[in-house]
PDB file of C-alpha atoms in Angstrom:
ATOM      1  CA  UNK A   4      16.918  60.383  66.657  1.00 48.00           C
ATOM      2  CA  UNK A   5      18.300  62.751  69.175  1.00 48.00           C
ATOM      3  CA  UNK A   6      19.710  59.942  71.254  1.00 52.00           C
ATOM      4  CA  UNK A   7      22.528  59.508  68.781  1.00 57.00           C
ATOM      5  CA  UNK A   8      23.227  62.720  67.142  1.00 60.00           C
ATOM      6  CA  UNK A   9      26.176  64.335  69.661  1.00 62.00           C
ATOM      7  CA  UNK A  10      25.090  67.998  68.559  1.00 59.00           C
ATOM      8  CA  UNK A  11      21.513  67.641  69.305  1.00 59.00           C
ATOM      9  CA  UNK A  12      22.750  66.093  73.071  1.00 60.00           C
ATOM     10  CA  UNK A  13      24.649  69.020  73.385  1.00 58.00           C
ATOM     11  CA  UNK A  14      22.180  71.717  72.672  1.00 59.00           C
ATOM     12  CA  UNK A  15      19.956  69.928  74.624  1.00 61.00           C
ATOM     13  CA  UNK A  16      22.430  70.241  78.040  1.00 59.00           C
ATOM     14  CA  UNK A  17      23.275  73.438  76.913  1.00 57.00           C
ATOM     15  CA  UNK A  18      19.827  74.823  77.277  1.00 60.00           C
ATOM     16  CA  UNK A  19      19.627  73.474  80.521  1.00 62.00           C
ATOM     17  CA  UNK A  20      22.789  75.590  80.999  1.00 59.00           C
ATOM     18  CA  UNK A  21      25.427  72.785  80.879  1.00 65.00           C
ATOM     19  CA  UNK A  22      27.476  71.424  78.465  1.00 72.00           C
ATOM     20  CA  UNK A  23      29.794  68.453  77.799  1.00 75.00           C
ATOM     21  CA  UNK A  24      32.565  71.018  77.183  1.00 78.00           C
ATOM     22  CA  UNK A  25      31.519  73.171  80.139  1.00 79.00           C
ATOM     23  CA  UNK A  26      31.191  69.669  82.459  1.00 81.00           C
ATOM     24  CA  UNK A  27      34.978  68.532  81.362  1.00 84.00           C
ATOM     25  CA  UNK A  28      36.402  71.919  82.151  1.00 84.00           C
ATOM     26  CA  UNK A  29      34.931  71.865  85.630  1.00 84.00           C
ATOM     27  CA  UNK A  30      36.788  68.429  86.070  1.00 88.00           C
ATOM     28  CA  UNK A  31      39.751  70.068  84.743  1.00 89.00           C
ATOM     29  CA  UNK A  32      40.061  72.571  86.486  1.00 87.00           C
ATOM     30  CA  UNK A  33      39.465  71.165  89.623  1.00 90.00           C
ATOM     31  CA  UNK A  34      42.241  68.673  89.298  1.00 92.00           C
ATOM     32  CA  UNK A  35      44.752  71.861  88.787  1.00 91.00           C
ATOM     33  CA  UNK A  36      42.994  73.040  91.968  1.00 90.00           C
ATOM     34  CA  UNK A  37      44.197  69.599  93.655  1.00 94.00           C
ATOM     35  CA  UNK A  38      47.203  69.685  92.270  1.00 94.00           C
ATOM     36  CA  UNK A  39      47.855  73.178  93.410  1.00 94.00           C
ATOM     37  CA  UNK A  40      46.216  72.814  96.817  1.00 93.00           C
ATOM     38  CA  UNK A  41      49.476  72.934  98.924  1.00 95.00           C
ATOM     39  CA  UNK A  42      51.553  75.139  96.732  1.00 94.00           C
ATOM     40  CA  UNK A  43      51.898  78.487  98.595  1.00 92.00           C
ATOM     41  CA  UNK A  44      52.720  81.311  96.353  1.00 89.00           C
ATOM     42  CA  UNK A  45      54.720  82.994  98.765  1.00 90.00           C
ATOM     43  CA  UNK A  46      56.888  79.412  99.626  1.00 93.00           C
ATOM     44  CA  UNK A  47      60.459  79.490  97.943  1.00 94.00           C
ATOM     45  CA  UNK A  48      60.917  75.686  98.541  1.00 96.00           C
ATOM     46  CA  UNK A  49      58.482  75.664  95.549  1.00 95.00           C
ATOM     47  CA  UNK A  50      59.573  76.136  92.299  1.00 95.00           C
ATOM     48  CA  UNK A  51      58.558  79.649  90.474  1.00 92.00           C
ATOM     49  CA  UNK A  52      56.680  77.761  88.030  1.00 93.00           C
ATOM     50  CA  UNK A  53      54.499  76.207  90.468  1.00 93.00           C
ATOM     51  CA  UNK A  54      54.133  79.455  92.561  1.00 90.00           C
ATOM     52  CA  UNK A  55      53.308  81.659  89.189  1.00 89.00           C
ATOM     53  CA  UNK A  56      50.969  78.656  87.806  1.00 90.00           C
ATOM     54  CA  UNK A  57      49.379  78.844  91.214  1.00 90.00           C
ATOM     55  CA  UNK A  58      49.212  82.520  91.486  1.00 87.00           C
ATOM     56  CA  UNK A  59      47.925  82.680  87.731  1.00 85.00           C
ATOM     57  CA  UNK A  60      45.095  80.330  88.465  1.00 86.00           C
ATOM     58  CA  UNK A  61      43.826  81.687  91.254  1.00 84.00           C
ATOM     59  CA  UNK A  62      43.847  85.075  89.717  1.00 79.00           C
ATOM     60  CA  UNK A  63      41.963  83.271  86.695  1.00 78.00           C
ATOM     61  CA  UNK A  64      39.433  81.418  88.615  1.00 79.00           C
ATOM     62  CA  UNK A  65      38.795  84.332  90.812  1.00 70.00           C
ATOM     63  CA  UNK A  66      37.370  86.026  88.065  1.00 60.00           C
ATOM     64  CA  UNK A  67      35.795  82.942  86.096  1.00 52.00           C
ATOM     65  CA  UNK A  68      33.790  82.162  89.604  1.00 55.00           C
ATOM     66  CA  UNK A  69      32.031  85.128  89.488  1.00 55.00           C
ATOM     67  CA  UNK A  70      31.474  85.653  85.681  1.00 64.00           C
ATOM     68  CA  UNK A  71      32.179  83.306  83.277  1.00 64.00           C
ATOM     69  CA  UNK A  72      29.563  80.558  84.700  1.00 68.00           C
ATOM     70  CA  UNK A  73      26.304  83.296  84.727  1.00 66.00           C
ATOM     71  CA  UNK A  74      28.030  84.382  81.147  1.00 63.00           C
ATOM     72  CA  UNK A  75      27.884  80.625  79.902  1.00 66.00           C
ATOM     73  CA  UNK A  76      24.021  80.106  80.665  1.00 69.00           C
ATOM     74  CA  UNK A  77      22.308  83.119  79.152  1.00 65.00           C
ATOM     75  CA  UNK A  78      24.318  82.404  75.765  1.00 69.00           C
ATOM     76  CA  UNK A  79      23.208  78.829  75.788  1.00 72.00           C
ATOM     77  CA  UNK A  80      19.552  80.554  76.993  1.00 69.00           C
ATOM     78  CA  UNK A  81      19.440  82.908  74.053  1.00 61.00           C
TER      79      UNK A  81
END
């Protein structure tokens, strides 16, 4: 029964190009993004951490935006 066998629900979504791992990164990342949203890198009344976390995340999600999504679907297509 593929309703209760986790794997098969995840290949499944996978092969639609999503994934319960894929889905719960999204959320996670988005609630850095909120967390991060009025941290200006360039703002010393921040602390470095925030301004390098911020700095490092954009840098990260620059790239992931443009790659890492297209990347994700054609391995779960193959």
């Amino acid at each position: 029964d593929n309703g209760t066998n986790g794997y098969f629900q995840y290949i499944s979504h996978a092969k639609q190009g999503k994934s319960r791992a894929r889905e719960a990164q999204k959320n996670v990342n988005t609630a850095i993004r909120k967390a991060l949203d009025n941290i200006k890198v360039t703002d010393e009344t921040h602390s470095a951490t925030e301004r390098i976390t911020k700095a490092a995340f954009e840098s990260c999600m620059t790239y992931e935006r443009n790659h890492v999504e297209d990347i994700l679907i054609d391995i779960a297509n193959w």
